[in-house]
Short mmCIF file of C-alpha atoms in Angstrom, two decimals:
data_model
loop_
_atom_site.label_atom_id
_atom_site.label_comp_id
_atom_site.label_asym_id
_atom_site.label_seq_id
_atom_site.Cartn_x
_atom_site.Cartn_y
_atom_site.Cartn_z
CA UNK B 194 -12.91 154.70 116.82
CA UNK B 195 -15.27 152.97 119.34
CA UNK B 196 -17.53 154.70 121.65
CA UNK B 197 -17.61 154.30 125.08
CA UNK B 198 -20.72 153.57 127.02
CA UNK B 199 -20.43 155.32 130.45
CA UNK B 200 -22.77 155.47 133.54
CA UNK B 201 -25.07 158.51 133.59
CA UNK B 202 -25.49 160.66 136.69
CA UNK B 203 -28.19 159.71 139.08
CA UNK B 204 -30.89 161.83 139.08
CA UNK B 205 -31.51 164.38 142.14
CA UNK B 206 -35.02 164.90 143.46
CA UNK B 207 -34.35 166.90 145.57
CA UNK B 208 -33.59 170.79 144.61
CA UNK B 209 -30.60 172.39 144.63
CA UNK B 210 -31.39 175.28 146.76
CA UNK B 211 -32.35 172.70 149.65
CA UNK B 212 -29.30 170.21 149.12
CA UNK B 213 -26.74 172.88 149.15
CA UNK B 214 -26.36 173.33 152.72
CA UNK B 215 -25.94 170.03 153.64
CA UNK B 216 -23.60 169.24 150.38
CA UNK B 217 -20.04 168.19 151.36
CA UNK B 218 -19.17 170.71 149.27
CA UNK B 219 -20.31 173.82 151.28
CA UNK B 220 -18.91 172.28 154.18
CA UNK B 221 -15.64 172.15 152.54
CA UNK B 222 -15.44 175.63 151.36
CA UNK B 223 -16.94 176.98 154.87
CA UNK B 224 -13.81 174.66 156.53
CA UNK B 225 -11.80 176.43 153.83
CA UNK B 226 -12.71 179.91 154.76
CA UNK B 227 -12.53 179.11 158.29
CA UNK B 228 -8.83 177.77 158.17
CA UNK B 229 -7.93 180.48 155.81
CA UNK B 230 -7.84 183.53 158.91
CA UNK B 231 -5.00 181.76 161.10
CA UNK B 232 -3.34 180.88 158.12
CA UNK B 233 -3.29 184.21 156.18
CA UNK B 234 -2.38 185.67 159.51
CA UNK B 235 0.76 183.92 160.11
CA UNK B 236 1.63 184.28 156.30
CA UNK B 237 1.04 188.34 156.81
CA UNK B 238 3.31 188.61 159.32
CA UNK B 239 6.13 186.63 157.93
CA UNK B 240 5.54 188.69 154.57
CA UNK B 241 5.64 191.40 156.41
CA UNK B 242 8.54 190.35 158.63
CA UNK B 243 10.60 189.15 155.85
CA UNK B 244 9.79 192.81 153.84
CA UNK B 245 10.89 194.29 157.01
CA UNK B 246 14.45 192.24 157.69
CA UNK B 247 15.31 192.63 154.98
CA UNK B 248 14.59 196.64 153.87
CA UNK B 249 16.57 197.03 157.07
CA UNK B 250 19.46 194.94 156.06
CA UNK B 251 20.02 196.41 152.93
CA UNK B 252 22.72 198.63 154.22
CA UNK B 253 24.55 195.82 154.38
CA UNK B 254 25.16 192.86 151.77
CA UNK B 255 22.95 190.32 153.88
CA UNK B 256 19.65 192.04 152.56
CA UNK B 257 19.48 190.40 149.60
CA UNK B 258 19.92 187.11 150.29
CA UNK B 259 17.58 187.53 153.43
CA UNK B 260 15.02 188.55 150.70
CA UNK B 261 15.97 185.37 148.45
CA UNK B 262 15.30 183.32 151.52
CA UNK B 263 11.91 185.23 152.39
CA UNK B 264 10.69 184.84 148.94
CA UNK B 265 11.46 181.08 148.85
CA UNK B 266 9.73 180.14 152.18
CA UNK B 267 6.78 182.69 150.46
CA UNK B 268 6.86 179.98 147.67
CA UNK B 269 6.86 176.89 150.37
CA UNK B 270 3.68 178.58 151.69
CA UNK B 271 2.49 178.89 148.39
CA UNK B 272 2.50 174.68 148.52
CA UNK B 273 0.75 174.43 151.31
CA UNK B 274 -2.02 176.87 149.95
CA UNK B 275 -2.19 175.30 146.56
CA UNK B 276 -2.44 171.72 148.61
CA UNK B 277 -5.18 173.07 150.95
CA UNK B 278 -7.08 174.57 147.85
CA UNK B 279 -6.94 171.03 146.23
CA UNK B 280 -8.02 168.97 149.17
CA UNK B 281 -11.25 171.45 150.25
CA UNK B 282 -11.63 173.58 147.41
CA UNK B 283 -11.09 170.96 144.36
CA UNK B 284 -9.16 173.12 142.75
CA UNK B 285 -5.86 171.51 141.23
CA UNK B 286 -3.24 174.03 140.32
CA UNK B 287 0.02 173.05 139.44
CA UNK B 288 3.30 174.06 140.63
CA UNK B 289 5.14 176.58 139.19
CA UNK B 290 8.53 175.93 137.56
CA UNK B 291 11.19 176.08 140.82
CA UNK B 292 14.03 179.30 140.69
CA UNK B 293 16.65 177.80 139.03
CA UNK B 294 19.80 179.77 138.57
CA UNK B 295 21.90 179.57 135.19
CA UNK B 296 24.98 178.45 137.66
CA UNK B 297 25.49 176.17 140.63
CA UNK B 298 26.24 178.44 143.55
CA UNK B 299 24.44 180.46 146.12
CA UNK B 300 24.37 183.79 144.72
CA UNK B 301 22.92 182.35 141.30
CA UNK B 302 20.10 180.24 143.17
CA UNK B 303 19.66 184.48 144.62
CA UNK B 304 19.31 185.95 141.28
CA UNK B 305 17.00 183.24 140.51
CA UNK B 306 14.36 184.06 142.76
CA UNK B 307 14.92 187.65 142.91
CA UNK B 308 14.14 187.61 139.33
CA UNK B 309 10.93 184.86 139.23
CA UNK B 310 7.84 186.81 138.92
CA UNK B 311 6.53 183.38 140.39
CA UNK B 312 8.31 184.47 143.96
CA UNK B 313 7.01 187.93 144.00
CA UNK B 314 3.64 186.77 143.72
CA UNK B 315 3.82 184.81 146.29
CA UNK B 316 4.93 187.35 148.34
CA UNK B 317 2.24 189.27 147.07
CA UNK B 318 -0.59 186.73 148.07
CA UNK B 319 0.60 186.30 151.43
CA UNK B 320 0.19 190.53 151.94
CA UNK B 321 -3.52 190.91 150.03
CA UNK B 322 -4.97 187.65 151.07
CA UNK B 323 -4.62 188.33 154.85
CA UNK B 324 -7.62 191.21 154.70
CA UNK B 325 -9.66 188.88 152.63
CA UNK B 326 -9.79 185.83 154.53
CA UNK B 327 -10.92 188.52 157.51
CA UNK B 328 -13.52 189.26 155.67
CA UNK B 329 -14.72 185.96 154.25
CA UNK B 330 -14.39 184.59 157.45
CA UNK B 331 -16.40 187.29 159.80
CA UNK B 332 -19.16 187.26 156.85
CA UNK B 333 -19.01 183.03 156.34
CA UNK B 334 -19.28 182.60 159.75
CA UNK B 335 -21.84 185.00 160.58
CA UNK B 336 -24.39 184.39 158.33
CA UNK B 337 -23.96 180.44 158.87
CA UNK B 338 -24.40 180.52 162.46
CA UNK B 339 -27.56 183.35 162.74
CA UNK B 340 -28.91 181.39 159.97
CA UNK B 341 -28.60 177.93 161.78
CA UNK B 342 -29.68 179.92 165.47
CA UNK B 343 -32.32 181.52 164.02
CA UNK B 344 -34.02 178.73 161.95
CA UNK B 345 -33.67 176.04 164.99
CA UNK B 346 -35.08 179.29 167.97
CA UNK B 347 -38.37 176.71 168.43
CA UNK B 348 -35.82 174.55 169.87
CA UNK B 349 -33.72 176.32 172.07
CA UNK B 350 -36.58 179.56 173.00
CA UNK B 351 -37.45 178.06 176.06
CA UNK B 352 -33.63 179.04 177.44
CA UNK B 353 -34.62 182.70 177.87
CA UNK B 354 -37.76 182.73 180.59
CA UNK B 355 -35.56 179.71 182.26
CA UNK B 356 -32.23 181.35 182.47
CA UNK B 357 -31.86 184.45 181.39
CA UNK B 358 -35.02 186.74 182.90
CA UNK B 359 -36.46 187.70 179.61
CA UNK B 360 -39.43 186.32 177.62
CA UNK B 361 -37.04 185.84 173.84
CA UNK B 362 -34.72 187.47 171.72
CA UNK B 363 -34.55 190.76 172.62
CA UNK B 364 -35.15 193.28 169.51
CA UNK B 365 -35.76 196.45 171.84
CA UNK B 366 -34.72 196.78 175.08
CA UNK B 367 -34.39 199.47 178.07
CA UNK B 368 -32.62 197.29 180.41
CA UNK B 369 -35.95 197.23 182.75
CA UNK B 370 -37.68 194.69 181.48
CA UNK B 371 -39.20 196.60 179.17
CA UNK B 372 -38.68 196.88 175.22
CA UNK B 373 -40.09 194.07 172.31
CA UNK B 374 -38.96 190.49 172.73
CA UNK B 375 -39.61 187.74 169.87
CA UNK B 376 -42.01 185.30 172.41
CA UNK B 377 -45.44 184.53 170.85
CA UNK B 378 -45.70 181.62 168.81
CA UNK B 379 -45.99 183.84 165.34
CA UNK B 380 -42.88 185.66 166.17
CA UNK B 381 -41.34 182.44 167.14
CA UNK B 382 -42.40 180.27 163.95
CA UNK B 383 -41.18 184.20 162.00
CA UNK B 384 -37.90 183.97 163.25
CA UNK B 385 -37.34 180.51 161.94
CA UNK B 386 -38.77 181.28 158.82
CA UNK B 387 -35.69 184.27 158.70
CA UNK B 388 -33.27 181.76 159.52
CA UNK B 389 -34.14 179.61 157.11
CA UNK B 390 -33.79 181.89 154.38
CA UNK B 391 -30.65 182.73 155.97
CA UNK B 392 -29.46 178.96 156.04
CA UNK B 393 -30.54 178.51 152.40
CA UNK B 394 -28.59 181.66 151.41
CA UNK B 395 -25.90 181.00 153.19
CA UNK B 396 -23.68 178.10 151.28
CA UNK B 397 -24.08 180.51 148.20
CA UNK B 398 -22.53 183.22 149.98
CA UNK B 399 -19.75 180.76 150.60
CA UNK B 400 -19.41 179.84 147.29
CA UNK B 401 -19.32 183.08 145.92
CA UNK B 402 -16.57 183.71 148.66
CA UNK B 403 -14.41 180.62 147.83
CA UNK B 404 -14.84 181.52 144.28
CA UNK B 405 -12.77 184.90 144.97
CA UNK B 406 -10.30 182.76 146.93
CA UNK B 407 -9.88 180.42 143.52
CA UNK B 408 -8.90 183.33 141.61
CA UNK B 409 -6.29 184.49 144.08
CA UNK B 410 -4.37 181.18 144.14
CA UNK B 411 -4.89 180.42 140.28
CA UNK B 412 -3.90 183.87 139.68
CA UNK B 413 -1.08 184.49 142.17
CA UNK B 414 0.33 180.97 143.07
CA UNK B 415 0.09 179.15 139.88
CA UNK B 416 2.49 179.50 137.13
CA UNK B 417 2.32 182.38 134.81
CA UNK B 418 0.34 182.53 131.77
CA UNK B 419 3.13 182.45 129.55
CA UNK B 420 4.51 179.42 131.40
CA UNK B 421 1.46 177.76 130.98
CA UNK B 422 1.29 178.21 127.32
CA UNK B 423 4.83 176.84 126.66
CA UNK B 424 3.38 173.85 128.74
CA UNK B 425 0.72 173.39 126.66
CA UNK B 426 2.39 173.97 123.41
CA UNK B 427 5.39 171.30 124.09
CA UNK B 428 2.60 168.94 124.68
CA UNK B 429 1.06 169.60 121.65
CA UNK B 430 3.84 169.35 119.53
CA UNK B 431 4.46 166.21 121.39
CA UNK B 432 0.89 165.24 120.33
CA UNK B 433 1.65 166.17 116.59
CA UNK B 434 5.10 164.29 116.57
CA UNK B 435 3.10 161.14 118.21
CA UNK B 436 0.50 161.54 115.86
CA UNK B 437 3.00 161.76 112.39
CA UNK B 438 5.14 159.51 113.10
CA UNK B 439 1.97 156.89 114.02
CA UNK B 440 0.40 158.37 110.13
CA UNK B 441 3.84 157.29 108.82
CA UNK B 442 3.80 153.67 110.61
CA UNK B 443 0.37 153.54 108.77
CA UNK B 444 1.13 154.59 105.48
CA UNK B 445 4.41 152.32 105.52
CA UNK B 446 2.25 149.69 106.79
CA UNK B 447 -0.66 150.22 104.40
CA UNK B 448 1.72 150.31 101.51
CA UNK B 449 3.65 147.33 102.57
CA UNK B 450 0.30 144.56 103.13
CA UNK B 451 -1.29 146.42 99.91
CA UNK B 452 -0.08 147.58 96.66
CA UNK B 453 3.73 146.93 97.61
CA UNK B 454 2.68 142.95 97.91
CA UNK B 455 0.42 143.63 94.83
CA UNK B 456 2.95 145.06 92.50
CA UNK B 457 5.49 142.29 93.71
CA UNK B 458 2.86 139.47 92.62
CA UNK B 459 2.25 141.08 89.63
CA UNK B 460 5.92 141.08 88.64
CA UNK B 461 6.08 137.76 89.24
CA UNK B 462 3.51 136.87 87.12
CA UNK B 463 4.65 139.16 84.10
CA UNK B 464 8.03 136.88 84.55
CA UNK B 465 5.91 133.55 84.09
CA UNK B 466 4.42 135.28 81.33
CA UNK B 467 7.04 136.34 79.15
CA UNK B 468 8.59 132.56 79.72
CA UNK B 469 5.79 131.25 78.87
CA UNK B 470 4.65 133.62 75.75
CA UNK B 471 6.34 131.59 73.18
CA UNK B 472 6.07 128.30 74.62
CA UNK B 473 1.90 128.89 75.08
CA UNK B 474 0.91 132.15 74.25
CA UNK B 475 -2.96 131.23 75.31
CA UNK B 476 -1.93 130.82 78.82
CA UNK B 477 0.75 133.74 78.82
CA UNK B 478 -2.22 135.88 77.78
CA UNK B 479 -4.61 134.37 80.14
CA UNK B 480 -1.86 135.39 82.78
CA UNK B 481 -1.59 138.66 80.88
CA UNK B 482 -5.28 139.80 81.59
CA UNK B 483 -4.72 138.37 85.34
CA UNK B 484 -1.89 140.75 85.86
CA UNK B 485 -4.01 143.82 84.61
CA UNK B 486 -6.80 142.83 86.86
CA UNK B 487 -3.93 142.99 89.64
CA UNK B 488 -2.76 146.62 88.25
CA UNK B 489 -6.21 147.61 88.88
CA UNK B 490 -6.63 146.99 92.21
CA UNK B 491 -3.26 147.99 92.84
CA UNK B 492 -4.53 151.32 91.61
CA UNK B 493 -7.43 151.35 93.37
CA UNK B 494 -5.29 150.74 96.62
CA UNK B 495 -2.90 153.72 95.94
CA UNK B 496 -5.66 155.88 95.08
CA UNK B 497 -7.76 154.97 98.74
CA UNK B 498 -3.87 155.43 100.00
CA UNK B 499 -3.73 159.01 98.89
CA UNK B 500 -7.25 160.36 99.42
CA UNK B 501 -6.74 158.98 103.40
CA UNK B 502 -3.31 161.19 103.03
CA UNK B 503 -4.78 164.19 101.49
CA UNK B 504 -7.90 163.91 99.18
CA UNK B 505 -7.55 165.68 95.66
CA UNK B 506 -11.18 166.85 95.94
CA UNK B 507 -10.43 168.78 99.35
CA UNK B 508 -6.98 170.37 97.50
CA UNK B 509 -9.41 170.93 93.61
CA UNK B 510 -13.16 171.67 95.29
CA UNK B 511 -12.78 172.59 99.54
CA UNK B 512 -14.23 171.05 102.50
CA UNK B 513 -18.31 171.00 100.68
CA UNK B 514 -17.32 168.50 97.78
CA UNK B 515 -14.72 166.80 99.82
CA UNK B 516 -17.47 166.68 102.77
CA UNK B 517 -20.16 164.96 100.53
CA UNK B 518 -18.12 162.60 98.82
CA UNK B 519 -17.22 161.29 102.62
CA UNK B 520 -20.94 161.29 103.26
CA UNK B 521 -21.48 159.36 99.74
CA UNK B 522 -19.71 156.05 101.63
CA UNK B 523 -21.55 156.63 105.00
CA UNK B 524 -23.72 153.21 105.66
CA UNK B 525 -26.25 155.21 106.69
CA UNK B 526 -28.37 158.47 104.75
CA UNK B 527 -25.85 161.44 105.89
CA UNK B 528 -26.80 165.67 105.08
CA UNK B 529 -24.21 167.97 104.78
CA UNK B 530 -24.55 171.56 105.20
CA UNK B 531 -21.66 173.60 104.41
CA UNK B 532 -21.79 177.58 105.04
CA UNK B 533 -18.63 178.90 104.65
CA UNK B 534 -17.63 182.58 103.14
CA UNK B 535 -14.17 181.54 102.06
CA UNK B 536 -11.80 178.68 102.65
CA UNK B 537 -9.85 178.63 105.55
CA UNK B 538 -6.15 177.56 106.04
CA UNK B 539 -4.90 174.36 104.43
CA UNK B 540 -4.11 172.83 107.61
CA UNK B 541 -7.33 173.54 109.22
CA UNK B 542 -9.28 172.76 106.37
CA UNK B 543 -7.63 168.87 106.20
CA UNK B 544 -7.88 168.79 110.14
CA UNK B 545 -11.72 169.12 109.74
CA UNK B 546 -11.71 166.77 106.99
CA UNK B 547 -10.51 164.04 108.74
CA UNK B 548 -12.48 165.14 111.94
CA UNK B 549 -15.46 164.62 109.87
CA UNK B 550 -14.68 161.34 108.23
CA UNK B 551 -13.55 159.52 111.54
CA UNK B 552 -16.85 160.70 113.33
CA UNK B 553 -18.70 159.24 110.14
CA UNK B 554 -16.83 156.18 110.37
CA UNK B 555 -17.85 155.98 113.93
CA UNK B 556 -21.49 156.63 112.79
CA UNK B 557 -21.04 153.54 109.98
CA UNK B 558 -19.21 151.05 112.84
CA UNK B 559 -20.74 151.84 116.48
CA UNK B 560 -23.68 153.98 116.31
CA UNK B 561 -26.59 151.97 115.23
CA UNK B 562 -28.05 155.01 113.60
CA UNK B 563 -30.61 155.19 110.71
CA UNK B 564 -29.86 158.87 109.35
CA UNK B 565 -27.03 161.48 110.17
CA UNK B 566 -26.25 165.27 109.52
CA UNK B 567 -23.03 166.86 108.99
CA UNK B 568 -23.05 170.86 109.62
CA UNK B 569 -20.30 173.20 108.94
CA UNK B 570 -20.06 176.76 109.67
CA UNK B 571 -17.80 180.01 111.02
CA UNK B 572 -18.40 181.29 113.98
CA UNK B 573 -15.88 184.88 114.30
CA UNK B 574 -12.48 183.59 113.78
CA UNK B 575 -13.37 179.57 114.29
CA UNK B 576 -14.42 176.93 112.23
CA UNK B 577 -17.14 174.91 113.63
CA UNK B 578 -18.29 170.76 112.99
CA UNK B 579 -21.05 169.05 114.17
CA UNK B 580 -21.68 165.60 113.63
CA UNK B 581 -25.28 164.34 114.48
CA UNK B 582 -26.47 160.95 115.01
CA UNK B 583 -29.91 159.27 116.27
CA UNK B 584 -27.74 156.19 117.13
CA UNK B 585 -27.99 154.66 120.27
CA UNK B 586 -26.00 156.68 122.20
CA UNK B 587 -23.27 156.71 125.56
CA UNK B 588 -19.86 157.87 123.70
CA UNK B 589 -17.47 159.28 126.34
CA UNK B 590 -14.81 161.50 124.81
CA UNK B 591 -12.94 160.89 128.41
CA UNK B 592 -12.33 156.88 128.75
CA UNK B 593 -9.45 156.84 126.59
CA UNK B 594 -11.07 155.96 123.29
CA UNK B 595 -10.94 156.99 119.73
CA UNK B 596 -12.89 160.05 120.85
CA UNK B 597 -10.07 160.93 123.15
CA UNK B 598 -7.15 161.05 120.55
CA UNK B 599 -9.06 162.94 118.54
CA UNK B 600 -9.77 165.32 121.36
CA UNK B 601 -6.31 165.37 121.74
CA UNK B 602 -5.51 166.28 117.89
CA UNK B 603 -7.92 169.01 118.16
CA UNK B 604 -6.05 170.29 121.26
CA UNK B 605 -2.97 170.59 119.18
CA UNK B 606 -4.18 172.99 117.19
CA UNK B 607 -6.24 175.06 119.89
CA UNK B 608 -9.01 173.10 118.78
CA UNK B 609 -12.45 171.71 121.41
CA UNK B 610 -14.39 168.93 120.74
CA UNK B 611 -18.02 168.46 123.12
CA UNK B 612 -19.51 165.21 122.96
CA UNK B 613 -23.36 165.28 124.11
CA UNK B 614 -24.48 161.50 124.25
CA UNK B 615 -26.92 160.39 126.60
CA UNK B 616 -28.02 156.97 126.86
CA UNK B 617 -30.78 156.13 123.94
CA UNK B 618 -29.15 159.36 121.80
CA UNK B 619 -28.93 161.48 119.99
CA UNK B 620 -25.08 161.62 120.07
CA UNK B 621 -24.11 165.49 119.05
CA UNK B 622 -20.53 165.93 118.68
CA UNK B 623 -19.06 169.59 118.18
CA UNK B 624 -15.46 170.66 117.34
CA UNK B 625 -14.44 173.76 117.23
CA UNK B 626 -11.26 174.70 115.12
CA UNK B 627 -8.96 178.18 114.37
CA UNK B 628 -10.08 179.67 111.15
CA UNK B 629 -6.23 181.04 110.36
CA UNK B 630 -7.63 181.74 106.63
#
């Protein structure tokens, strides 16, 4: 398992609070907010048309499929909105599973959608998000531009006693001439010093208002949550079939180059013996003690075979002993603290094993560490690792390296692992398992 040396983020001097309103980002999610009131408009009133049509064709038999039809063109705007939210928003959520009837035919591709929860939703977003995206966009909109006019007034102050008959911004006025108008220089340089706040304030008032639009099209245009866990668990079991049957190639493999070419020498030499036992018994013997040297390491092989299967010391003595006998081959000085009440499942319990002794074996190989601690603990109903190094540094869990699959196995499971490895270390890697004890 290598580690992967990745570029780290440049470093921004300036603060956030005075970047954000020139950020790409706010832009994009002020565009976003903008678009979203023509938009949600015409997607109200086709809800609402398409509610309409059809409650008024249900007398007669063309109601329903008028609503099947509605519904689908509710999920083709559903596209568009999930397409929009990736492009400004960077928000990526994927399609829902099309209406598929059990039959071919038009009045099964109608049940179908009638009965996706994935089509009424749509609907539904297309009727709530029209009073939202007013909102967001009279409150986006005004706060960004009296921010911006306020904060740049020095500028554009002289416009009133040239064109308009009045000294400044009028805060009082009869209609006379009379009342309290923002002229003198304080005043002036006060006003800007408002709209500043008001500029600085503003992108996180967007934010927080494209953070309520991300819920509405995770929640109502993505798939459901139950969808979304079969997903993810046929993917995992894909992982887990990937991952035995590549445990199997090993094994076969391991047994094969090892103690299966071992055992086959060491019949071969037992034949030369026995030819050879009456002829010259001082050489049969001599090939005698050969062959049990052989048997030896054939048994050493077998046994380094079945502790990387299962270990007996995890199965006799749990995940302390088995922990500290990995930590007993480290290269380098490894601690191992292990605070567990009780035991938790089988599974889990050889999952962590092996989580530990590939992160060690990472430590040995890649690190460049002098010293390393292994911690174990429950947290609730989860087991938690962390492997600690004061190596070098720069793994990346996300460039497709030995990190990665074993990101992945965790996943299977419902399982997390965090790298933290900056450049120059420490490297801190967490994983978090289910307890199931």
């Amino acid at each position: 398992m290598a580690l992967d040396y990745g570029s780290q983020p440049r470093p921004h001097f300036i603060p956030p609070a005075l970047r954000a309103p020139f950020e790409g980002r706010t832009w994009r999610e002020f565009g976003y907010l903008l678009l979203s009131l023509p938009i949600s408009a015409v997607l109200f009133g086709y809800a609402m048309a398409t509610i309409a049509l059809s409650a008024g064709l249900l007398v007669t038999f063309l109601g329903v499929p008028v609503l099947a039809l509605g519904l689908a063109g509710c999920r083709g705007f559903g596209m568009m909105e999930r397409a929009r939210a990736r492009g400004l928003l960077g928000l990526d959520v994927p399609d829902p599973a099309p209406a598929r009837g059990a039959k071919s035919g038009l009045m099964s591709w109608v049940g179908a959608v009638l009965k996706s929860g994935v089509s009424w939703r749509h609907l539904l977003y297309a009727i709530l998000h029209f009073p939202w995206a007013v909102f967001a966009f009279v409150v986006s909109l005004s706060f960004s531009a009296v921010g911006w006019a306020l904060f740049s007034y020095p500028l554009w102050h002289w416009v009133f006693p040239s064109h308009l008959d009045q000294s400044g911004i009028a805060i009082y006025s009869d209609g006379t001439g009379d009342g309290f108008f923002l002229d003198t220089p304080f005043e002036i340089a006060a006003t800007a010093v408002v709209g500043l706040v008001l500029v600085l304030f503003s992108p996180w008032l967007i934010r927080g208002l494209a953070t309520v639009d991300r819920l509405l099209v995770t929640g109502l245009l993505g798939p459901s949550r139950l969808a979304t866990r079969v997903s993810e668990l046929e993917s995992d079991r894909g992982v887990v079939v990937d991952t035995a049957a590549a445990d199997l190639r090993r094994i076969e493999r391991d047994l094969h180059d090892g103690a299966q070419a071992r055992l086959v020498a060491l019949a071969m030499d037992l034949g030369l013996a026995k030819e050879k036992l009456a002829q010259d018994p001082e050489a049969a013997a001599r090939m005698v003690g050969e062959a049990h040297g052989e048997v030896k390491t054939a048994l050493q092989e077998l046994r380094d075979l079945a502790r990387g299967i299962h270990p007996a010391v995890l199965t006799d003595r749990g995940l302390d002993a088995a922990l500290s006998a990995i930590a007993s081959r480290c290269t380098v000085p490894v601690k191992v603290e292990v605070d567990l009440p009780r035991r938790p499942a089988a599974a889990i319990e050889g999952i962590a094993y092996f989580t530990v002794s590939e992160l060690l074996q990472n430590v040995s190989k890649h690190a460049g560490a002098s010293r390393a601690t292994v911690e174990v603990w429950q947290t609730r109903d989860r087991l938690m690792l962390q492997v600690t190094d004061d190596g070098r540094g720069g793994a990346d869990a996300t460039a497709g390296s030995g990190l990665a699959g074993l990101a992945e196995r965790l996943d299977a499971v419902d399982g997390i692992l965090v790298v933290d490895s900056p450049a120059g270390g420490p490297t801190t890697v967490t994983a978090e398992l289910p307890w199931r004890g």
